[in-house]
């Protein structure tokens, strides 16, 4: 073992990017728990999708919840995209959309992961950073998804309102996910995650 | 040791590799995303329905239940999309309906119908996968054929096994709340409060269960080797190749037929106006 010859920062970086079985399982089951909680909303989503672009924009952020929760608690490269993909995978049998949910999960995950890397560098998770992360994710997601809904056909005023609603939805969900993670951390269940370890330092 | 369990032969679409079902419908999905007319998504949706009923032997009743909510979405688009369409796009066309506070032009109606039908065609295509695939098989195929690291794939599969447990947990938590007189939901605020009170214990217990399962898996040397054996083998056979090639061919023929009949509108991801 040449463990002694490795300097501390390298070790820390390795610990950040390597996934233990515990972390893998925690992330996957988190995704499942959110799927159980959010599946009723996919039916609501199906109903409001027909109510037009504004209602849709307001609700899209909900599917960012598992990603934001994972980003804040696990703080690992790949956590956001993994949790989003698994929550899409496990939701397939229960939603009216099926495979499309996996596509949305992949998209939200990839955007969330990039935004997380950009805003937090997997290290800094203050409230302001979470707001920034959600803001970026919401904006990019809107631009990508709504292009497929033929944005150029829609009245500019309604479009601006839709962007605002969509970004606001993401930010609210990001903040709620942070509050939720703190509430769960108080139960002690998250003691083995990055969030739990950070909290321990302050106790 | 290379012991595998022979999986009982499944018929039709269910016996295909999940990945080949995705590969088969991808070009059709891309085409639907690019269409700007009414007929193309309609034709593709028709193709998907014919394959589902013909090859997949899905009963019309089951199809109707699966696609019912999406049909409502199409109706919603038809009714509400015209209200948000840019006016100068449709101003030249005949007026369909004058409501006083809003004028609905025929072109706006057509744009709404196209947007709705596109979503319908998308969902109809994904049903070829959804209605005939077990999520566990999909995870297995991702590991065995798509070379996803098996630790990741098996973690996802373990999560799938948690679904009934977590649903049971959810009902236990709700029962506990009712026992303490908190069950009655009234206003929106009450409902949100209740969602919060349910989410915290559900997530906490889910994470505790996950950690126990991870310890059990580590104790059995999960992930100790770079490769592993599989209890159920997913295969990629001539039938898969035939299905993918056949579906691609049918899609191409349909596109050519639409073009020949003059029903195919301009293709564009972002429509120029």
Tab-separated table of C-alpha atoms in Angstrom:
chain	number	residue	atom	x	y	z
A	1	UNK	CA	0.000	0.000	0.000
A	2	UNK	CA	1.420	3.347	-0.997
A	3	UNK	CA	-1.182	5.278	0.905
A	4	UNK	CA	1.414	7.440	2.668
A	5	UNK	CA	2.827	8.831	-0.534
A	6	UNK	CA	-0.545	10.305	-1.593
A	7	UNK	CA	-1.017	13.894	-0.530
A	8	UNK	CA	-4.119	14.999	1.391
A	9	UNK	CA	-5.920	17.000	-1.337
A	10	UNK	CA	-5.666	14.059	-3.765
A	11	UNK	CA	-7.137	11.738	-1.136
A	12	UNK	CA	-9.969	14.171	-0.487
A	13	UNK	CA	-10.721	14.464	-4.173
A	14	UNK	CA	-10.716	10.688	-4.556
A	15	UNK	CA	-13.148	10.370	-1.638
A	16	UNK	CA	-15.430	12.902	-3.304
A	17	UNK	CA	-15.636	11.113	-6.622
A	18	UNK	CA	-15.657	7.443	-5.527
A	19	UNK	CA	-19.042	5.980	-4.789
A	20	UNK	CA	-19.482	3.556	-1.902
A	21	UNK	CA	-22.278	0.995	-1.968
A	22	UNK	CA	-23.954	2.950	0.824
A	23	UNK	CA	-23.996	6.138	-1.244
A	24	UNK	CA	-25.194	4.347	-4.367
A	25	UNK	CA	-28.058	2.716	-2.478
A	26	UNK	CA	-28.931	5.916	-0.613
A	27	UNK	CA	-29.119	7.844	-3.893
A	28	UNK	CA	-31.185	5.159	-5.640
A	29	UNK	CA	-33.662	4.761	-2.773
A	30	UNK	CA	-33.970	8.542	-2.409
A	31	UNK	CA	-35.011	8.595	-6.058
A	32	UNK	CA	-37.566	5.866	-5.367
A	33	UNK	CA	-38.972	7.702	-2.332
A	34	UNK	CA	-39.406	10.872	-4.373
A	35	UNK	CA	-41.048	8.870	-7.143
A	36	UNK	CA	-43.573	7.521	-4.613
A	37	UNK	CA	-44.219	11.063	-3.356
A	38	UNK	CA	-44.313	12.740	-6.783
A	39	UNK	CA	-46.203	10.229	-8.941
A	40	UNK	CA	-49.603	11.790	-8.101
A	41	UNK	CA	-48.189	15.033	-9.469
A	42	UNK	CA	-47.397	13.483	-12.843
A	43	UNK	CA	-51.132	12.932	-13.262
A	44	UNK	CA	-51.743	16.534	-12.248
A	45	UNK	CA	-49.048	17.461	-14.759
A	46	UNK	CA	-50.865	15.545	-17.502
A	47	UNK	CA	-54.003	17.481	-16.632
A	48	UNK	CA	-52.359	20.920	-16.611
A	49	UNK	CA	-50.251	20.275	-19.695
A	50	UNK	CA	-53.458	20.729	-21.614
A	51	UNK	CA	-54.136	23.998	-19.741
A	52	UNK	CA	-51.346	25.540	-21.702
A	53	UNK	CA	-47.793	26.650	-21.465
A	54	UNK	CA	-48.163	28.766	-18.300
A	55	UNK	CA	-49.519	25.985	-16.094
A	56	UNK	CA	-46.911	23.619	-17.443
A	57	UNK	CA	-44.104	26.023	-16.666
A	58	UNK	CA	-45.274	26.462	-13.097
A	59	UNK	CA	-45.210	22.714	-12.391
A	60	UNK	CA	-42.050	21.561	-14.212
A	61	UNK	CA	-39.839	22.503	-11.275
A	62	UNK	CA	-41.351	19.691	-9.177
A	63	UNK	CA	-39.359	17.147	-11.157
A	64	UNK	CA	-36.212	18.981	-10.068
A	65	UNK	CA	-36.925	18.093	-6.415
A	66	UNK	CA	-34.984	14.770	-6.273
A	67	UNK	CA	-32.056	16.355	-8.111
A	68	UNK	CA	-31.866	19.353	-5.769
A	69	UNK	CA	-32.219	17.136	-2.698
A	70	UNK	CA	-29.430	14.847	-3.908
A	71	UNK	CA	-27.148	17.738	-4.816
A	72	UNK	CA	-27.518	19.218	-1.330
A	73	UNK	CA	-27.188	15.995	0.673
A	74	UNK	CA	-24.699	13.851	-1.290
A	75	UNK	CA	-22.454	16.598	-2.759
A	76	UNK	CA	-20.783	14.272	-5.228
A	77	UNK	CA	-20.120	14.578	-8.948
A	78	UNK	CA	-22.737	12.473	-10.695
A	79	UNK	CA	-25.234	12.476	-7.804
A	80	UNK	CA	-27.716	14.768	-9.539
A	81	UNK	CA	-27.764	12.918	-12.839
A	82	UNK	CA	-27.854	9.492	-11.155
A	83	UNK	CA	-30.790	10.373	-8.903
A	84	UNK	CA	-32.703	12.013	-11.768
A	85	UNK	CA	-32.179	8.997	-14.025
A	86	UNK	CA	-33.201	6.496	-11.359
A	87	UNK	CA	-36.287	8.505	-10.413
A	88	UNK	CA	-37.217	8.492	-14.099
A	89	UNK	CA	-36.550	4.755	-14.379
A	90	UNK	CA	-38.613	3.809	-11.354
A	91	UNK	CA	-41.481	6.117	-12.347
A	92	UNK	CA	-41.891	4.450	-15.763
A	93	UNK	CA	-44.518	1.921	-14.686
A	94	UNK	CA	-46.630	4.457	-12.755
A	95	UNK	CA	-47.012	7.521	-14.940
A	96	UNK	CA	-49.114	8.190	-18.020
A	97	UNK	CA	-45.933	9.164	-19.892
A	98	UNK	CA	-43.712	6.140	-19.410
A	99	UNK	CA	-40.413	6.341	-21.212
A	100	UNK	CA	-40.752	10.114	-21.672
A	101	UNK	CA	-40.307	10.476	-17.900
A	102	UNK	CA	-36.892	8.862	-18.255
A	103	UNK	CA	-36.079	11.340	-21.010
A	104	UNK	CA	-37.190	14.251	-18.815
A	105	UNK	CA	-35.166	12.753	-15.950
A	106	UNK	CA	-32.070	12.514	-18.134
A	107	UNK	CA	-32.506	16.088	-19.322
A	108	UNK	CA	-33.193	17.545	-15.858
A	109	UNK	CA	-30.326	15.498	-14.457
A	110	UNK	CA	-27.795	16.561	-17.063
A	111	UNK	CA	-28.768	20.235	-16.715
A	112	UNK	CA	-28.867	20.000	-12.922
A	113	UNK	CA	-25.471	18.313	-12.828
A	114	UNK	CA	-23.909	20.994	-15.021
A	115	UNK	CA	-25.538	23.781	-12.981
A	116	UNK	CA	-24.398	22.123	-9.749
A	117	UNK	CA	-20.828	21.907	-10.970
A	118	UNK	CA	-20.955	25.492	-12.202
A	119	UNK	CA	-22.502	27.091	-9.108
A	120	UNK	CA	-21.393	24.966	-6.163
A	121	UNK	CA	-18.326	22.992	-7.323
A	122	UNK	CA	-19.800	20.307	-5.018
A	123	UNK	CA	-18.436	22.202	-2.013
A	124	UNK	CA	-20.440	25.330	-1.257
A	125	UNK	CA	-24.130	24.872	-0.586
A	126	UNK	CA	-25.342	28.084	1.038
A	127	UNK	CA	-28.936	29.152	0.448
A	128	UNK	CA	-27.759	31.683	-2.144
A	129	UNK	CA	-25.884	28.986	-4.061
A	130	UNK	CA	-28.947	26.720	-4.043
A	131	UNK	CA	-31.031	29.586	-5.416
A	132	UNK	CA	-28.389	30.212	-8.089
A	133	UNK	CA	-28.181	26.545	-8.972
A	134	UNK	CA	-31.955	26.252	-9.343
A	135	UNK	CA	-32.144	29.483	-11.319
A	136	UNK	CA	-29.590	28.285	-13.872
A	137	UNK	CA	-31.178	24.830	-14.125
A	138	UNK	CA	-34.682	26.282	-14.578
A	139	UNK	CA	-33.605	28.725	-17.248
A	140	UNK	CA	-31.664	26.175	-19.312
A	141	UNK	CA	-34.380	23.534	-18.957
A	142	UNK	CA	-36.992	26.002	-20.198
A	143	UNK	CA	-34.926	27.018	-23.182
A	144	UNK	CA	-34.272	23.416	-24.220
A	145	UNK	CA	-37.721	21.912	-23.631
A	146	UNK	CA	-39.842	24.749	-24.875
A	147	UNK	CA	-38.000	25.013	-28.148
A	148	UNK	CA	-39.593	21.683	-28.927
A	149	UNK	CA	-42.982	23.237	-28.165
A	150	UNK	CA	-42.457	25.755	-31.000
A	151	UNK	CA	-41.678	28.841	-28.932
A	152	UNK	CA	-41.628	31.008	-32.005
A	153	UNK	CA	-45.375	30.529	-32.450
A	154	UNK	CA	-46.246	31.916	-29.036
A	155	UNK	CA	-47.045	35.508	-28.037
A	156	UNK	CA	-43.837	37.104	-26.649
A	157	UNK	CA	-45.590	38.399	-23.506
A	158	UNK	CA	-46.899	34.959	-22.586
A	159	UNK	CA	-43.470	33.508	-23.310
A	160	UNK	CA	-41.767	35.893	-20.888
A	161	UNK	CA	-44.336	35.065	-18.216
A	162	UNK	CA	-43.722	31.360	-18.828
A	163	UNK	CA	-39.947	31.754	-18.441
A	164	UNK	CA	-40.435	33.696	-15.210
A	165	UNK	CA	-42.868	31.095	-13.831
A	166	UNK	CA	-40.596	28.216	-14.799
A	167	UNK	CA	-37.498	29.728	-13.198
A	168	UNK	CA	-39.482	30.724	-10.108
A	169	UNK	CA	-40.788	27.153	-9.866
A	170	UNK	CA	-37.247	25.738	-9.957
A	171	UNK	CA	-36.011	28.200	-7.338
A	172	UNK	CA	-38.912	27.463	-4.968
A	173	UNK	CA	-38.367	23.724	-5.390
A	174	UNK	CA	-34.612	24.115	-4.790
A	175	UNK	CA	-35.210	26.025	-1.540
A	176	UNK	CA	-37.909	23.570	-0.406
A	177	UNK	CA	-35.562	20.647	-1.150
A	178	UNK	CA	-32.901	22.297	1.022
A	179	UNK	CA	-35.375	22.807	3.893
A	180	UNK	CA	-36.599	19.226	3.505
A	181	UNK	CA	-33.039	17.874	3.552
A	182	UNK	CA	-32.308	19.846	6.741
A	183	UNK	CA	-35.498	18.490	8.324
A	184	UNK	CA	-34.538	14.918	7.391
A	185	UNK	CA	-30.982	15.527	8.638
A	186	UNK	CA	-32.405	16.477	12.054
A	187	UNK	CA	-33.798	12.935	12.325
A	188	UNK	CA	-30.239	11.617	12.036
A	189	UNK	CA	-30.938	9.568	8.931
A	190	UNK	CA	-28.469	11.558	6.854
A	191	UNK	CA	-25.553	11.273	9.303
A	192	UNK	CA	-23.484	9.270	6.830
A	193	UNK	CA	-23.864	11.734	3.965
A	194	UNK	CA	-21.840	14.849	3.195
A	195	UNK	CA	-24.631	17.012	4.641
A	196	UNK	CA	-24.707	14.999	7.879
A	197	UNK	CA	-20.939	15.206	8.277
A	198	UNK	CA	-21.042	18.957	7.754
A	199	UNK	CA	-23.769	19.342	10.381
A	200	UNK	CA	-21.775	17.249	12.853
A	201	UNK	CA	-18.917	19.713	12.680
A	202	UNK	CA	-21.174	22.460	14.021
A	203	UNK	CA	-22.791	20.469	16.817
B	1	UNK	CA	-19.348	-20.969	-12.353
B	2	UNK	CA	-21.740	-19.765	-14.954
B	3	UNK	CA	-25.150	-20.876	-13.767
B	4	UNK	CA	-28.030	-19.006	-15.359
B	5	UNK	CA	-31.763	-19.415	-14.954
B	6	UNK	CA	-33.632	-19.994	-18.172
B	7	UNK	CA	-36.167	-17.222	-18.418
B	8	UNK	CA	-39.562	-18.438	-19.626
B	9	UNK	CA	-39.919	-17.475	-23.282
B	10	UNK	CA	-42.029	-14.342	-23.636
B	11	UNK	CA	-44.016	-13.708	-26.779
B	12	UNK	CA	-44.094	-10.750	-29.146
B	13	UNK	CA	-42.675	-7.443	-27.976
B	14	UNK	CA	-42.173	-8.598	-24.386
B	15	UNK	CA	-39.542	-11.107	-25.528
B	16	UNK	CA	-37.382	-8.481	-27.207
B	17	UNK	CA	-34.414	-6.803	-25.583
B	18	UNK	CA	-35.640	-3.521	-23.994
B	19	UNK	CA	-32.813	-1.617	-25.659
B	20	UNK	CA	-33.850	-2.760	-29.136
B	21	UNK	CA	-37.351	-1.376	-28.503
B	22	UNK	CA	-35.832	2.017	-27.714
B	23	UNK	CA	-33.521	1.855	-30.743
B	24	UNK	CA	-36.483	0.975	-32.956
B	25	UNK	CA	-38.615	3.997	-32.033
B	26	UNK	CA	-35.850	6.641	-31.823
B	27	UNK	CA	-35.791	7.659	-35.544
B	28	UNK	CA	-39.592	7.915	-35.554
B	29	UNK	CA	-39.436	10.133	-32.433
B	30	UNK	CA	-36.860	12.391	-34.033
B	31	UNK	CA	-39.057	12.661	-37.118
B	32	UNK	CA	-42.104	13.563	-35.008
B	33	UNK	CA	-40.086	16.245	-33.204
B	34	UNK	CA	-39.274	17.821	-36.568
B	35	UNK	CA	-42.741	17.775	-38.129
B	36	UNK	CA	-44.859	20.871	-38.502
B	37	UNK	CA	-48.006	19.405	-40.100
B	38	UNK	CA	-51.006	17.490	-38.794
B	39	UNK	CA	-50.721	14.304	-40.846
B	40	UNK	CA	-47.187	13.151	-39.983
B	41	UNK	CA	-47.664	12.714	-36.212
B	42	UNK	CA	-51.040	11.135	-36.929
B	43	UNK	CA	-49.457	8.589	-39.300
B	44	UNK	CA	-46.618	7.751	-36.873
B	45	UNK	CA	-49.083	7.345	-34.000
B	46	UNK	CA	-51.078	5.016	-36.251
B	47	UNK	CA	-47.963	2.947	-36.981
B	48	UNK	CA	-47.215	2.670	-33.240
B	49	UNK	CA	-50.780	1.555	-32.488
B	50	UNK	CA	-50.735	-1.052	-35.278
B	51	UNK	CA	-47.414	-2.490	-34.012
B	52	UNK	CA	-48.708	-2.525	-30.429
B	53	UNK	CA	-51.903	-4.386	-31.329
B	54	UNK	CA	-50.429	-6.561	-34.100
B	55	UNK	CA	-46.999	-7.579	-32.810
B	56	UNK	CA	-47.457	-6.786	-29.128
B	57	UNK	CA	-50.982	-8.256	-28.821
B	58	UNK	CA	-52.009	-5.448	-26.475
B	59	UNK	CA	-55.787	-5.368	-26.134
B	60	UNK	CA	-57.515	-2.203	-27.374
B	61	UNK	CA	-58.972	-1.680	-23.891
B	62	UNK	CA	-55.510	-1.617	-22.297
B	63	UNK	CA	-54.272	0.766	-24.981
B	64	UNK	CA	-57.228	3.067	-24.431
B	65	UNK	CA	-56.561	3.158	-20.683
B	66	UNK	CA	-52.880	3.938	-21.276
B	67	UNK	CA	-53.449	6.612	-23.908
B	68	UNK	CA	-56.675	8.130	-22.522
B	69	UNK	CA	-54.997	10.837	-20.423
B	70	UNK	CA	-52.821	11.830	-23.382
B	71	UNK	CA	-55.860	12.102	-25.657
B	72	UNK	CA	-57.202	14.654	-23.160
B	73	UNK	CA	-53.936	16.573	-23.507
B	74	UNK	CA	-54.465	16.737	-27.286
B	75	UNK	CA	-57.973	18.100	-26.703
B	76	UNK	CA	-56.579	20.667	-24.270
B	77	UNK	CA	-54.000	21.827	-26.801
B	78	UNK	CA	-56.692	22.144	-29.450
B	79	UNK	CA	-58.803	24.328	-27.166
B	80	UNK	CA	-56.166	26.445	-25.403
B	81	UNK	CA	-53.133	26.691	-27.688
B	82	UNK	CA	-54.973	29.030	-30.118
B	83	UNK	CA	-55.264	31.568	-27.272
B	84	UNK	CA	-51.466	31.895	-26.850
B	85	UNK	CA	-50.434	31.771	-30.513
B	86	UNK	CA	-48.821	34.909	-31.938
B	87	UNK	CA	-51.516	36.864	-33.737
B	88	UNK	CA	-49.574	37.908	-36.832
B	89	UNK	CA	-48.885	34.209	-37.572
B	90	UNK	CA	-52.542	33.423	-38.124
B	91	UNK	CA	-54.120	36.798	-38.878
B	92	UNK	CA	-54.411	36.087	-42.624
B	93	UNK	CA	-56.544	32.969	-42.240
B	94	UNK	CA	-60.336	32.791	-41.959
B	95	UNK	CA	-61.871	33.362	-38.529
B	96	UNK	CA	-63.149	30.144	-36.969
B	97	UNK	CA	-64.767	31.589	-33.878
B	98	UNK	CA	-65.191	35.093	-32.469
B	99	UNK	CA	-65.554	35.036	-28.690
B	100	UNK	CA	-65.486	38.790	-28.314
B	101	UNK	CA	-62.422	38.816	-25.995
B	102	UNK	CA	-60.509	36.516	-28.329
B	103	UNK	CA	-60.674	35.656	-32.010
B	104	UNK	CA	-59.739	32.120	-33.001
B	105	UNK	CA	-58.381	31.692	-36.512
B	106	UNK	CA	-58.361	28.411	-38.406
B	107	UNK	CA	-54.548	28.388	-38.625
B	108	UNK	CA	-54.278	28.782	-34.835
B	109	UNK	CA	-56.550	25.787	-34.408
B	110	UNK	CA	-54.340	23.789	-36.751
B	111	UNK	CA	-51.181	24.788	-34.856
B	112	UNK	CA	-52.791	23.662	-31.595
B	113	UNK	CA	-53.858	20.362	-33.103
B	114	UNK	CA	-50.335	19.758	-34.456
B	115	UNK	CA	-48.733	20.499	-31.073
B	116	UNK	CA	-51.134	18.137	-29.318
B	117	UNK	CA	-50.806	15.363	-31.884
B	118	UNK	CA	-47.036	15.528	-31.670
B	119	UNK	CA	-47.202	14.729	-27.970
B	120	UNK	CA	-49.727	11.960	-28.656
B	121	UNK	CA	-47.411	10.393	-31.270
B	122	UNK	CA	-44.467	10.594	-28.842
B	123	UNK	CA	-46.380	8.833	-26.104
B	124	UNK	CA	-47.821	6.219	-28.505
B	125	UNK	CA	-44.258	5.380	-29.601
B	126	UNK	CA	-43.006	5.043	-26.032
B	127	UNK	CA	-45.909	2.687	-25.271
B	128	UNK	CA	-44.115	0.084	-27.441
B	129	UNK	CA	-41.548	0.060	-24.647
B	130	UNK	CA	-43.769	0.804	-21.636
B	131	UNK	CA	-46.555	-1.698	-22.023
B	132	UNK	CA	-44.248	-4.609	-22.832
B	133	UNK	CA	-41.162	-4.103	-20.638
B	134	UNK	CA	-40.407	-4.945	-17.035
B	135	UNK	CA	-38.269	-2.197	-15.467
B	136	UNK	CA	-35.962	-4.850	-13.950
B	137	UNK	CA	-35.314	-6.264	-17.435
B	138	UNK	CA	-34.466	-2.770	-18.627
B	139	UNK	CA	-31.923	-2.341	-15.818
B	140	UNK	CA	-30.480	-5.794	-16.633
B	141	UNK	CA	-30.149	-4.936	-20.321
B	142	UNK	CA	-28.445	-1.647	-19.421
B	143	UNK	CA	-25.828	-3.578	-17.446
B	144	UNK	CA	-25.434	-6.571	-19.761
B	145	UNK	CA	-25.684	-4.966	-23.206
B	146	UNK	CA	-25.141	-1.217	-22.728
B	147	UNK	CA	-22.116	-1.711	-20.420
B	148	UNK	CA	-23.499	0.422	-17.590
B	149	UNK	CA	-21.328	-0.345	-14.496
B	150	UNK	CA	-23.081	-3.167	-12.678
B	151	UNK	CA	-22.866	-1.499	-9.262
B	152	UNK	CA	-24.949	1.369	-10.650
B	153	UNK	CA	-27.407	-0.931	-12.423
B	154	UNK	CA	-27.909	-3.143	-9.387
B	155	UNK	CA	-28.383	-0.128	-7.117
B	156	UNK	CA	-31.195	1.006	-9.438
B	157	UNK	CA	-32.661	-2.501	-9.413
B	158	UNK	CA	-32.527	-2.600	-5.615
B	159	UNK	CA	-34.395	0.721	-5.580
B	160	UNK	CA	-37.118	-0.824	-7.737
B	161	UNK	CA	-37.557	-3.544	-5.100
B	162	UNK	CA	-38.120	-0.803	-2.534
B	163	UNK	CA	-41.276	0.456	-4.269
B	164	UNK	CA	-43.821	-1.768	-2.468
B	165	UNK	CA	-41.980	-1.282	0.854
B	166	UNK	CA	-42.088	2.492	0.537
B	167	UNK	CA	-45.735	2.509	-0.499
B	168	UNK	CA	-46.523	0.419	2.584
B	169	UNK	CA	-44.455	2.821	4.689
B	170	UNK	CA	-46.430	5.730	3.246
B	171	UNK	CA	-49.743	4.178	4.276
B	172	UNK	CA	-48.368	3.437	7.771
B	173	UNK	CA	-47.270	7.060	8.188
B	174	UNK	CA	-50.674	8.311	7.037
B	175	UNK	CA	-52.422	5.915	9.428
B	176	UNK	CA	-50.228	7.171	12.283
B	177	UNK	CA	-51.191	10.751	11.424
B	178	UNK	CA	-54.891	9.901	11.368
B	179	UNK	CA	-54.515	8.175	14.739
B	180	UNK	CA	-53.264	11.481	16.164
B	181	UNK	CA	-56.139	13.342	14.537
B	182	UNK	CA	-54.067	14.958	11.780
B	183	UNK	CA	-55.497	13.048	8.850
B	184	UNK	CA	-58.276	15.345	7.713
B	185	UNK	CA	-57.114	17.461	4.808
B	186	UNK	CA	-58.907	20.738	4.303
B	187	UNK	CA	-57.386	23.774	2.670
B	188	UNK	CA	-54.418	23.821	0.319
B	189	UNK	CA	-52.208	24.848	3.260
B	190	UNK	CA	-53.337	21.825	5.263
B	191	UNK	CA	-52.569	19.574	2.317
B	192	UNK	CA	-49.076	21.008	1.882
B	193	UNK	CA	-48.466	20.669	5.644
B	194	UNK	CA	-49.538	17.056	5.395
B	195	UNK	CA	-47.259	16.392	2.413
B	196	UNK	CA	-44.363	17.802	4.432
B	197	UNK	CA	-45.208	15.736	7.519
B	198	UNK	CA	-45.344	12.630	5.314
B	199	UNK	CA	-42.204	13.374	3.287
B	200	UNK	CA	-39.799	13.768	6.223
B	201	UNK	CA	-40.432	10.382	7.908
B	202	UNK	CA	-40.744	8.620	4.539
B	203	UNK	CA	-37.370	9.917	3.334
B	204	UNK	CA	-35.724	9.234	6.722
B	205	UNK	CA	-36.899	5.639	6.819
B	206	UNK	CA	-36.065	5.114	3.137
B	207	UNK	CA	-32.480	6.247	3.737
B	208	UNK	CA	-32.144	4.036	6.837
B	209	UNK	CA	-33.397	1.032	4.866
B	210	UNK	CA	-31.010	1.852	2.020
B	211	UNK	CA	-28.057	1.935	4.418
B	212	UNK	CA	-29.026	-1.418	5.902
B	213	UNK	CA	-29.351	-2.920	2.423
B	214	UNK	CA	-25.956	-1.452	1.450
B	215	UNK	CA	-24.314	-2.986	4.525
B	216	UNK	CA	-25.874	-6.351	3.684
B	217	UNK	CA	-24.645	-6.085	0.104
B	218	UNK	CA	-21.137	-5.053	1.191
B	219	UNK	CA	-21.147	-7.973	3.618
B	220	UNK	CA	-21.735	-10.273	0.639
B	221	UNK	CA	-18.822	-8.663	-1.261
B	222	UNK	CA	-21.005	-6.734	-3.718
B	223	UNK	CA	-18.752	-4.857	-6.118
B	224	UNK	CA	-15.585	-6.680	-5.096
B	225	UNK	CA	-14.821	-7.786	-8.656
B	226	UNK	CA	-14.835	-5.795	-11.900
B	227	UNK	CA	-17.220	-8.296	-13.537
B	228	UNK	CA	-19.976	-10.469	-12.188
B	229	UNK	CA	-22.263	-13.330	-13.127
B	230	UNK	CA	-25.919	-12.792	-13.882
B	231	UNK	CA	-28.863	-14.838	-12.701
B	232	UNK	CA	-30.989	-13.754	-15.651
B	233	UNK	CA	-29.278	-13.274	-18.975
B	234	UNK	CA	-30.675	-10.712	-21.381
B	235	UNK	CA	-30.083	-11.593	-25.019
B	236	UNK	CA	-29.806	-9.652	-28.241
B	237	UNK	CA	-30.842	-12.049	-31.003
B	238	UNK	CA	-31.884	-12.105	-34.656
B	239	UNK	CA	-35.435	-11.283	-33.572
B	240	UNK	CA	-34.190	-7.983	-32.105
B	241	UNK	CA	-32.317	-7.128	-35.290
B	242	UNK	CA	-35.387	-7.986	-37.376
B	243	UNK	CA	-37.661	-5.858	-35.191
B	244	UNK	CA	-35.383	-2.798	-35.230
B	245	UNK	CA	-34.735	-3.040	-38.986
B	246	UNK	CA	-38.424	-3.671	-39.708
B	247	UNK	CA	-39.571	-0.703	-37.629
B	248	UNK	CA	-36.993	1.605	-39.226
B	249	UNK	CA	-38.097	0.424	-42.678
B	250	UNK	CA	-41.793	1.020	-41.892
B	251	UNK	CA	-40.986	4.496	-40.543
B	252	UNK	CA	-39.000	5.349	-43.685
B	253	UNK	CA	-41.775	4.036	-45.967
B	254	UNK	CA	-44.341	6.090	-44.063
B	255	UNK	CA	-42.270	9.266	-44.427
B	256	UNK	CA	-41.809	8.629	-48.176
B	257	UNK	CA	-45.528	7.959	-48.598
B	258	UNK	CA	-46.391	11.204	-46.769
B	259	UNK	CA	-44.000	13.135	-48.990
B	260	UNK	CA	-45.395	11.518	-52.172
B	261	UNK	CA	-48.944	12.385	-51.160
B	262	UNK	CA	-47.893	15.971	-50.495
B	263	UNK	CA	-49.022	15.758	-46.861
B	264	UNK	CA	-45.571	16.323	-45.372
B	265	UNK	CA	-45.048	19.905	-44.223
B	266	UNK	CA	-41.619	21.568	-43.849
B	267	UNK	CA	-39.387	19.924	-41.239
B	268	UNK	CA	-37.785	22.151	-38.626
B	269	UNK	CA	-36.792	21.979	-34.993
B	270	UNK	CA	-37.309	25.686	-34.548
B	271	UNK	CA	-40.015	26.895	-36.864
B	272	UNK	CA	-39.078	30.045	-38.759
B	273	UNK	CA	-41.750	32.692	-38.964
